Tab-separated table of C-alpha atoms in Angstrom:
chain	number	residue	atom	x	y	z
A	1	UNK	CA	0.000	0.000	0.000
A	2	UNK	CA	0.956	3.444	-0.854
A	3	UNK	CA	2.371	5.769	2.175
A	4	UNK	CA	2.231	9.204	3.414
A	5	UNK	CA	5.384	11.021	3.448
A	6	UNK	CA	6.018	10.710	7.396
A	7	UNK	CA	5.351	6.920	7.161
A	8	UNK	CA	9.091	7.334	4.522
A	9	UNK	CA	11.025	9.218	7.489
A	10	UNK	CA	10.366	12.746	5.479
A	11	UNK	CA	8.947	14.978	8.371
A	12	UNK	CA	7.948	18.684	7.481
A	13	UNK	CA	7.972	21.133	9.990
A	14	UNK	CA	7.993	21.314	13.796
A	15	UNK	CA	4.464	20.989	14.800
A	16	UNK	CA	2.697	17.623	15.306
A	17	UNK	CA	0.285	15.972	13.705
A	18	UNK	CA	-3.013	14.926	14.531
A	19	UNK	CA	-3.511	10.949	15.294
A	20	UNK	CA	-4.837	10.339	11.538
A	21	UNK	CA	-2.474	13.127	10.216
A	22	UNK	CA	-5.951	14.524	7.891
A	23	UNK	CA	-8.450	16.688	7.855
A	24	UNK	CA	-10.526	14.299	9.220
A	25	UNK	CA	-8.806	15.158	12.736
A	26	UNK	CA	-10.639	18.265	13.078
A	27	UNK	CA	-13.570	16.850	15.352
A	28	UNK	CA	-16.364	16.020	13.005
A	29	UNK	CA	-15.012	16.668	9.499
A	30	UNK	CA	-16.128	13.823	6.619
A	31	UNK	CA	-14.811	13.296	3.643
A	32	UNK	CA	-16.363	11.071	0.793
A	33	UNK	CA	-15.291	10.221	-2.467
A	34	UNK	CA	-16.688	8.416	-5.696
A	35	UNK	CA	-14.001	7.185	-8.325
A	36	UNK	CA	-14.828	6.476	-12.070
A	37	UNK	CA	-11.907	4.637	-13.681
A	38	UNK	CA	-13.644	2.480	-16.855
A	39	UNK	CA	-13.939	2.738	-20.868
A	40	UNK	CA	-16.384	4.928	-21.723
A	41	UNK	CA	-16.626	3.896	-25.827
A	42	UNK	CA	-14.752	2.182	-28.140
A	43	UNK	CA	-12.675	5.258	-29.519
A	44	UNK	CA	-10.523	5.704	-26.697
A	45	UNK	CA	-12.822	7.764	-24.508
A	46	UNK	CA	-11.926	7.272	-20.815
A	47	UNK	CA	-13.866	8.050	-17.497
A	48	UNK	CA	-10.329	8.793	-15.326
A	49	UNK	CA	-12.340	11.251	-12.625
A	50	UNK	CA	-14.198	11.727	-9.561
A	51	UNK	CA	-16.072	13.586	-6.958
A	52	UNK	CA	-14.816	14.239	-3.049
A	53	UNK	CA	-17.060	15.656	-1.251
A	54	UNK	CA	-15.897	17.015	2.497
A	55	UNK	CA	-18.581	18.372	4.948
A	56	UNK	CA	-17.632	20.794	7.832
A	57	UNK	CA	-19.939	18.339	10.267
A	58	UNK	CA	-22.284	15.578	11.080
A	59	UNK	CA	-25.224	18.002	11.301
A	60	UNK	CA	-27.397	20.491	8.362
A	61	UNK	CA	-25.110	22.391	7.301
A	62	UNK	CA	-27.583	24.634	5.539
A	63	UNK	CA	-29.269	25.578	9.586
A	64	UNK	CA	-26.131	25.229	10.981
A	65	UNK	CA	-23.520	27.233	8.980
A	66	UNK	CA	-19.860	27.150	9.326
A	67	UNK	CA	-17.488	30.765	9.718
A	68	UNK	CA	-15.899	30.845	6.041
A	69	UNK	CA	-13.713	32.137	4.123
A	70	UNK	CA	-11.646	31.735	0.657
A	71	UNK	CA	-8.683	33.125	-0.966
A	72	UNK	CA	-7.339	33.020	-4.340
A	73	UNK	CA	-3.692	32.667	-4.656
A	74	UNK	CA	-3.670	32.764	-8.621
A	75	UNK	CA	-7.360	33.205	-10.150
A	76	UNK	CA	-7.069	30.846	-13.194
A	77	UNK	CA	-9.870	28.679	-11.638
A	78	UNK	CA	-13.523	27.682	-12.334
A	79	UNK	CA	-15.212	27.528	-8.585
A	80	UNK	CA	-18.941	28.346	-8.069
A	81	UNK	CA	-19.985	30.096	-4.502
A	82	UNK	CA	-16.612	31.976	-3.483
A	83	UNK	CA	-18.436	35.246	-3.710
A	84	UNK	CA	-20.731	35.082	-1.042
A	85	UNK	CA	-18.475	32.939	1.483
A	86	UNK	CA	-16.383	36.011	1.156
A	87	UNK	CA	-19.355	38.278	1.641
A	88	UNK	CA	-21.173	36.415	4.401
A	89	UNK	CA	-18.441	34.702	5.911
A	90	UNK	CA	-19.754	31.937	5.955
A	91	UNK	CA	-20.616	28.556	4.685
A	92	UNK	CA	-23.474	26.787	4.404
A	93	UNK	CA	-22.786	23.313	1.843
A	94	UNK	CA	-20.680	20.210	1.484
A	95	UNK	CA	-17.250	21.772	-0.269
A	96	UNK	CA	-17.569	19.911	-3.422
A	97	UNK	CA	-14.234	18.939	-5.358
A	98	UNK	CA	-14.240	17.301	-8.954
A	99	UNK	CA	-12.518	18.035	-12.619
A	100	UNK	CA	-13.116	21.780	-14.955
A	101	UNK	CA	-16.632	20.248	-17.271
A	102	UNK	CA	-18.268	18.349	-13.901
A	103	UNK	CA	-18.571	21.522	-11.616
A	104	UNK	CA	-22.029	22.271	-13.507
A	105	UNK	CA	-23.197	18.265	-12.602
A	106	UNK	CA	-21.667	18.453	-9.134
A	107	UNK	CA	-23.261	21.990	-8.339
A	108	UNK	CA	-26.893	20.563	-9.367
A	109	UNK	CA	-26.274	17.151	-7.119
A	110	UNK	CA	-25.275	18.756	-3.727
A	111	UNK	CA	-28.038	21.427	-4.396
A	112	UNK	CA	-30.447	18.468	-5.063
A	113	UNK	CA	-28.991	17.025	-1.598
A	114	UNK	CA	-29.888	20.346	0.040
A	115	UNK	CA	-33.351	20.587	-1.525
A	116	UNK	CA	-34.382	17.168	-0.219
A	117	UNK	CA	-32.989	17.667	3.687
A	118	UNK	CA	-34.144	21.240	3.284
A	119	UNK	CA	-37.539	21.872	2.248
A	120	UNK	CA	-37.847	25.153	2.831
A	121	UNK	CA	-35.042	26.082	0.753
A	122	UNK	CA	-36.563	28.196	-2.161
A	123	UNK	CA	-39.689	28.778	-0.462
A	124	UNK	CA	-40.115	30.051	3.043
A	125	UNK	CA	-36.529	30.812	3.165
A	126	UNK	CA	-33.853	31.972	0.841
A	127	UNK	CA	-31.826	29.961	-1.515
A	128	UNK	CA	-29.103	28.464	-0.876
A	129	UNK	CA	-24.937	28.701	-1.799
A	130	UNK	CA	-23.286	25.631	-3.430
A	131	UNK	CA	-19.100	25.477	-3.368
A	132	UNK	CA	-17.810	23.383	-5.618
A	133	UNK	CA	-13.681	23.233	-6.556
A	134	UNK	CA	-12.315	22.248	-9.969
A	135	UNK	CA	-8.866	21.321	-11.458
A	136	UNK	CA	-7.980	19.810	-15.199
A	137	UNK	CA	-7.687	16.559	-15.452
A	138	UNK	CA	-8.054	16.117	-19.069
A	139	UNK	CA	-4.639	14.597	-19.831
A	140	UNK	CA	-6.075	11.512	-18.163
A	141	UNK	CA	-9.666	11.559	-18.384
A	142	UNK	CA	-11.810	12.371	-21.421
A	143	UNK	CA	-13.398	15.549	-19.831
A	144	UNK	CA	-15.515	16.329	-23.166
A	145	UNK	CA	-17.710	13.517	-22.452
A	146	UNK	CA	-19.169	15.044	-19.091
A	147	UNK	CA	-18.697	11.096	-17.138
A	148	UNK	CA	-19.329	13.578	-13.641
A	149	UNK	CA	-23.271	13.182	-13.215
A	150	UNK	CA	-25.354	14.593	-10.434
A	151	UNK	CA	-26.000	11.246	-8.801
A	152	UNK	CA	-21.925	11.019	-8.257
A	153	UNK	CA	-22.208	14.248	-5.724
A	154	UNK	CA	-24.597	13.112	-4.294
A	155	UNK	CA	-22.891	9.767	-3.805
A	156	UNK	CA	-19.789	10.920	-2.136
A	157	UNK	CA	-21.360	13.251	0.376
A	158	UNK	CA	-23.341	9.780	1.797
A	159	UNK	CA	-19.987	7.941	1.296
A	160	UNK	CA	-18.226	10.652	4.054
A	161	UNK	CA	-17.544	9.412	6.985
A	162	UNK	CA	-14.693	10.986	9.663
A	163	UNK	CA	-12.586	8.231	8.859
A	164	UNK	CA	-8.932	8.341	7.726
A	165	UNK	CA	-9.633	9.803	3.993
A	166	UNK	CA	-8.214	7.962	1.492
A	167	UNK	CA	-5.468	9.948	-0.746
A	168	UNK	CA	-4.052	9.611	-4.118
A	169	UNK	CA	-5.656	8.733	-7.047
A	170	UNK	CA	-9.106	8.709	-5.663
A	171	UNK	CA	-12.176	10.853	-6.017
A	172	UNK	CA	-11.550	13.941	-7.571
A	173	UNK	CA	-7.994	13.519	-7.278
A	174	UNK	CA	-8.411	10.509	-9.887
A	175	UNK	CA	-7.008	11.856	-13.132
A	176	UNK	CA	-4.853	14.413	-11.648
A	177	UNK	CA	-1.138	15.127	-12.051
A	178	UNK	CA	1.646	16.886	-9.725
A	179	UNK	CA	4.726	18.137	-11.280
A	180	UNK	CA	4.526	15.898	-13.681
A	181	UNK	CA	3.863	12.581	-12.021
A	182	UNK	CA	0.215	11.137	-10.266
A	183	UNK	CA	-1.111	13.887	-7.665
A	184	UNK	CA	-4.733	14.375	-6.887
A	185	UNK	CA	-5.876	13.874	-2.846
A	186	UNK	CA	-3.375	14.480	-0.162
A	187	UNK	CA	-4.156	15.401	3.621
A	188	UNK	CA	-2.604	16.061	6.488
A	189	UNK	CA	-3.057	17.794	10.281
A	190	UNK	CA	-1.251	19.669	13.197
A	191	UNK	CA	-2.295	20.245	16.367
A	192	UNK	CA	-1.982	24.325	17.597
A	193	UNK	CA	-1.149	24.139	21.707
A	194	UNK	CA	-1.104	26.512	24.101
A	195	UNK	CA	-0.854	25.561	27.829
A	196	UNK	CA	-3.609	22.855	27.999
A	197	UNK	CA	-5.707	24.141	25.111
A	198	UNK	CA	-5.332	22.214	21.629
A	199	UNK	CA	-6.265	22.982	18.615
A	200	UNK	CA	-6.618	21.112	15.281
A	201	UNK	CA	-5.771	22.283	11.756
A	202	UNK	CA	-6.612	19.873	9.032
A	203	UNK	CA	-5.386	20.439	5.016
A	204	UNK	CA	-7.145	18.510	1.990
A	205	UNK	CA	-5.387	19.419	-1.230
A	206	UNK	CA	-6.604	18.823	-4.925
A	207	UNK	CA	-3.422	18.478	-6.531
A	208	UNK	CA	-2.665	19.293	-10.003
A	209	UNK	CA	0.203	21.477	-10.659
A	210	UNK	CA	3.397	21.752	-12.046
A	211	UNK	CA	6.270	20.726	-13.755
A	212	UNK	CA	8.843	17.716	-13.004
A	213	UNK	CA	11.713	20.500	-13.144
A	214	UNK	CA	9.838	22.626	-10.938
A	215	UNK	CA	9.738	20.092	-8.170
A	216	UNK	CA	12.187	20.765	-5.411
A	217	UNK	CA	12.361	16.960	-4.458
A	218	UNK	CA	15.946	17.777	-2.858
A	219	UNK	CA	14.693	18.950	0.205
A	220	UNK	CA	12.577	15.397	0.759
A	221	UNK	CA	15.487	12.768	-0.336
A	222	UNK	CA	18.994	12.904	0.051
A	223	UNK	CA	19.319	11.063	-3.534
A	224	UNK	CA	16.762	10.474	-6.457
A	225	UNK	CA	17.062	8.207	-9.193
A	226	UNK	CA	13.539	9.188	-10.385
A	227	UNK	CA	13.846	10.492	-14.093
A	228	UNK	CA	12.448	13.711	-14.617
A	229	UNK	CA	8.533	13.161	-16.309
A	230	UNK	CA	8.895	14.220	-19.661
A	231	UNK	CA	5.218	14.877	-19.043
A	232	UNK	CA	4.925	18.628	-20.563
A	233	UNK	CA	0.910	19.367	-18.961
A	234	UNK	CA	-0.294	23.054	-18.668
A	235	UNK	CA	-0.011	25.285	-15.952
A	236	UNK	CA	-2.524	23.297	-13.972
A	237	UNK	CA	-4.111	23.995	-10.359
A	238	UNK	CA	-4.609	23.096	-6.857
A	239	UNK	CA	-7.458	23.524	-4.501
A	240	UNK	CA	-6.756	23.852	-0.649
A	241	UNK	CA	-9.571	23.369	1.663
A	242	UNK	CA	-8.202	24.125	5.699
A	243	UNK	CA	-10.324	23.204	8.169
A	244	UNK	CA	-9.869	24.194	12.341
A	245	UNK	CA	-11.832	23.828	15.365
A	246	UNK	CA	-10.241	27.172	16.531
A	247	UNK	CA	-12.492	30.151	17.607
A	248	UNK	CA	-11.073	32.720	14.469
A	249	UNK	CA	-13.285	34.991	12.495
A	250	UNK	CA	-13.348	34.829	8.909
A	251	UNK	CA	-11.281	37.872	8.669
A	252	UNK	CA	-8.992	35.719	10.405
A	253	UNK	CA	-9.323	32.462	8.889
A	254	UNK	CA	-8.037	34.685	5.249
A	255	UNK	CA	-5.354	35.255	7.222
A	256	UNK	CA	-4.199	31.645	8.292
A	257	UNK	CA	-5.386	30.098	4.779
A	258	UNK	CA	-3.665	32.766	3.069
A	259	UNK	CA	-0.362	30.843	4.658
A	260	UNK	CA	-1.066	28.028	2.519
A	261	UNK	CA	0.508	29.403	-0.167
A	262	UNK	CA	3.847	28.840	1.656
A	263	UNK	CA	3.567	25.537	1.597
A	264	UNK	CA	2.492	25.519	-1.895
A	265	UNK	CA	5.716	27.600	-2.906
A	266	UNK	CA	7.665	25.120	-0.604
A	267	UNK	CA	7.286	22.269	-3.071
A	268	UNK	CA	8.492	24.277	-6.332
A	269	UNK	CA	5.093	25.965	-7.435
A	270	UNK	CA	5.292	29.463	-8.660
A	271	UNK	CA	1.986	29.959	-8.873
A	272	UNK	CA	2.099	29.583	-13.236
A	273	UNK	CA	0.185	31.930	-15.186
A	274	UNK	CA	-2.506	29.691	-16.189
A	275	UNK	CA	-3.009	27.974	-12.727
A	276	UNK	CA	-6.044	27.810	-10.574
A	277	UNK	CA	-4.421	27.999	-7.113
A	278	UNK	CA	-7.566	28.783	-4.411
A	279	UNK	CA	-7.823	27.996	-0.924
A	280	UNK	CA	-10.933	27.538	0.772
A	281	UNK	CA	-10.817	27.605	4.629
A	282	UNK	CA	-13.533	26.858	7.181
A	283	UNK	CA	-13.610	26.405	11.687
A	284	UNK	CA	-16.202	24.250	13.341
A	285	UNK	CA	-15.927	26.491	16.529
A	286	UNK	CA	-18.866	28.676	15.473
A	287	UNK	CA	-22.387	26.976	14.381
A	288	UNK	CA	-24.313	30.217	13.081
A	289	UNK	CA	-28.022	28.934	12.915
A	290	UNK	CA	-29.658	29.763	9.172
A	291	UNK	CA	-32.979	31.684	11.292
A	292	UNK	CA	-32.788	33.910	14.613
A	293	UNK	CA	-35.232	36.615	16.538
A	294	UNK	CA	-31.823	37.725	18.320
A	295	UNK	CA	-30.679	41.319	17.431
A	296	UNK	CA	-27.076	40.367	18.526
A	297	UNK	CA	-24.879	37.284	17.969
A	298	UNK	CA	-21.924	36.314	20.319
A	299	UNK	CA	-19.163	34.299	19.526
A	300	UNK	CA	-15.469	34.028	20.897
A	301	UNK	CA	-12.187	34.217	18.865
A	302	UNK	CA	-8.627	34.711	19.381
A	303	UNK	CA	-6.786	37.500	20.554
A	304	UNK	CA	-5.159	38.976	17.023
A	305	UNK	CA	-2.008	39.583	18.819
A	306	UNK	CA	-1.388	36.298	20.848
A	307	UNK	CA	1.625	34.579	19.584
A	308	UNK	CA	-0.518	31.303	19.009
A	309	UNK	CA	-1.900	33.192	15.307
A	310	UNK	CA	2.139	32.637	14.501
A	311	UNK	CA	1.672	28.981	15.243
A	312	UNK	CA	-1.693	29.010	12.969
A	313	UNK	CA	0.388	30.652	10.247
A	314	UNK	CA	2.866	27.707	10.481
A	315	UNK	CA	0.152	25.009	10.658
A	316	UNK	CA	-1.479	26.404	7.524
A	317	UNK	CA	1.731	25.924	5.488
A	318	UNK	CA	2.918	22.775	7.001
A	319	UNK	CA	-0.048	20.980	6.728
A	320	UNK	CA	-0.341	22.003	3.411
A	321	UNK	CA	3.190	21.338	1.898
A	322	UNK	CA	2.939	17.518	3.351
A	323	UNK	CA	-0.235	17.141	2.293
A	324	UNK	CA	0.932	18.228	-1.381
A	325	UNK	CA	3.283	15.445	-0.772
A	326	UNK	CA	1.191	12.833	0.501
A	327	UNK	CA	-0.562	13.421	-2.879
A	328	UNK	CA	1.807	12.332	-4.647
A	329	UNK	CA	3.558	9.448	-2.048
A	330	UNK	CA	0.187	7.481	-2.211
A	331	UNK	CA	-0.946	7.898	-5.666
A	332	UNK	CA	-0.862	5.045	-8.361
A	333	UNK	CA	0.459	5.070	-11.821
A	334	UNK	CA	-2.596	5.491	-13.452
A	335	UNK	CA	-3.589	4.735	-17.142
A	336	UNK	CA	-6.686	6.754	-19.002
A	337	UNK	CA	-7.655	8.591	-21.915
A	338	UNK	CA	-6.334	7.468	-25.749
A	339	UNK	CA	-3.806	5.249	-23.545
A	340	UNK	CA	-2.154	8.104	-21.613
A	341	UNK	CA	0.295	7.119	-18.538
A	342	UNK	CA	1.314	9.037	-15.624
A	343	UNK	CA	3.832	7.572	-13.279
A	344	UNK	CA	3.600	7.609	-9.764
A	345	UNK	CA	6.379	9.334	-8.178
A	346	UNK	CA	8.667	7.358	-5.732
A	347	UNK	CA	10.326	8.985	-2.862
C-alpha cells in the first residue's frame, strides 16, 4: 500500500500531527469520495475522474452554517460560490471537489442534496450557496464527455464518513497530475497548543500542478534516481480546503489560509500563469443557525495579537506542503484517456 510522506522518514515542519495526520482530525469533518476509472466507448474515450465531497460536520449544514472564508492565490480557476463565502463569511454546503466540465453536474447534485434535507429552501426561506472546486484533469480523463453526473455528488457526500480519507488517485484527485507525475488527494493535520488548550488544523489538497523541473524533491530525499517526467501538462491547479476547530473569524481564517501558499511555494510551485491555485478555509468552533429573533450574535475568537496566530500561520503551510506530498507518495500510476500514462512518483 501506498504511504504518506512521514510513514518514509520525510517529516515537514515542527508541529505535530493529529492521530490520523488529515483533515478528518478536526472533530467532526467527513470526507467522501466516488471514483470512475472504466472505458467509456470504443474510440478511446476514458472516465479517469471523480467527486470528493468534504462536509464541515455531522449536522445540516444549511441551519447550521460554518465561519468561512476563501482566498485566491492565482485566479485561473472555475469555482462556483466563493463570492458570497467572502461576503457572508460563511458557509453553508458540502465543499464539493471534482474536474473543470463536472462543476455544472456536481453543483446541481449537492443542491439536489440540500433541496431534499431542506424543504424550505426556495420557499419560506432563501436559496441556498453551493461550493464546488475544480482542477484539469483532461490529460487523463476524457473531460468532453461530461462522465461527472449529479448522482456522483450526491454519492460521495453519503460515502463521508470521519474516517482516515483515502489519498491519491481517488475521487476527484483521480485523473490528476503533480509536477509531472500522479497527484490528486493528499491530507494532512497539526495540532496548535497553548498551555492545555489544543487545537486542530486539518489540510485537503486537490493536486494538479506543475512541472517535473519545478519540483524541489531535494529537500525530501537525500538522492533520487527518479527520471524527470517528460510529461509537458499546462499550468494546472490546486485547490486547498483548511479546516480548524479554533475560535477565528473569517477575517482571520483569510489570514491563516492565506499561509497556505507557503507551503504551496515550498514544493516548487510558482503559482504559473494559467493555474487555478484557491484555498478555501472553514472552523467548526462557530455553528451560526440559518434563522434567529436575536438582534445580537456572540461568539469568541482569538486575541489577534497572541503569539498562538504565529503557530496558525505555520500550521497552515505545514499541513499544506505535506499534504501536497502525501498526494503524490500514495498515488498510483494510473492509465486513461487514448492510452495516456502518468507515473507515480517514488520517494
Amino acid at each position: 500500500m501506498p504511504k504518506k510522506v512521514r510513514e518514509m522518514g520525510i517529516v515537514i515542519g515542527t508541529l505535530s500531527t493529529g492521530e490520523k495526520n488529515c483533515i478528518t482530525d478536526v472533530a467532526g469533518v467527513r470526507v467522501g469520495h466516488v471514483t470512475l476509472d472504466e472505458k467509456m466507448n470504443q474510440d478511446g474515450a476514458y472516465a479517469c475522474t471523480g467527486v470528493t465531497a468534504i462536509l464541515p460536520h455531522e449536522g445540516n449544514l444549511f441551519q447550521q452554517k460554518v465561519t468561512a472564508a476563501s482566498y485566491v492565490i492565482n485566479g485561473y480557476g472555475k469555482t462556483t460560490g466563493l463570492v458570497q463565502v467572502n461576503e457572508l463569511g460563511v458557509i453553508e454546503s458540502p465543499i464539493m471537489l471534482t474536474n473543470t466540465f463536472g462543476v455544472p453536474a456536481v453543483t446541481q447534485g449537492t443542491l439536489q442534496f440540500m433541496l431534499d434535507t431542506n424543504s424550505e429552501i426556495g420557499l419560506s426561506t432563501g436559496t441556498i450557496n453551493i461550493v464546488v472546486g475544480e482542477c484539469n484533469d483532461s490529460y487523463l480523463n476524457s473531460i468532453r464527455e461530461c462522465p461527472i453526473t449529479p448522482e456522483h455528488a450526491l454519492e460521495a457526500i453519503r460515502k463521508a464518513s470521519t474516517e482516515t480519507a483515502e489519498e491519491g488517485a481517488v475521487g476527484a484527485g483521480k485523473g490528476m497530475m503533480c509536477f509531472g507525475y500522479k497527484g490528486g488527494i493528499g491530507s494532512s493535520s497539526r495540532i496548535v497548543t497553548h498551555g492545555s488548550t489544543n487545537y486542530m488544523v486539518g489540510c485537503m489538497v486537490l493536486s494538479n500542478f506543475g512541472q517535473s523541473s519545478d519540483f524541489l524533491t531535494h529537500q525530501y530525499v537525500a538522492t533520487s534516481d527518479q527520471s524527470e517526467s517528460i510529461i509537458s501538462p499546462t499550468d494546472g491547479s490546486i485547490i486547498i480546503v483548511l479546516a480548524t476547530d479554533a475560535p477565528l473569524s473569517n477575517r482571520q481564517l483569510t489570514r491563516v489560509i492565506k499561509r497556505c501558499g507557503i507551503g504551496l511555494g515550498r514544493t516548487g510551485s510558482h503559482f504559473s500563469h494559467g493555474s487555478g491555485d484557491i484555498v478555501i478555509g472553514f472552523t467548526t468552533a462557530h455553528r451560526i443557525a440559518h434563522q434567529s429573533d436575536e438582534l445580537v450574535e456572540t461568539r469568541t475568537q482569538l486575541r489577534e495579537d497572541h503569539p498562538i496566530m504565529n503557530q496558525f500561520f505555520a500550521a497552515a503551510a505545514e499541513a499544506t506542503e505535506e499534504a501536497i506530498l502525501n498526494s503524490l507518495s500514495q498515488a498510483q500510476t494510473t492509465i486513461g484517456r487514448n492510452g495516456h500514462k502518468v507515473e507515480a512518483y517514488e520517494f
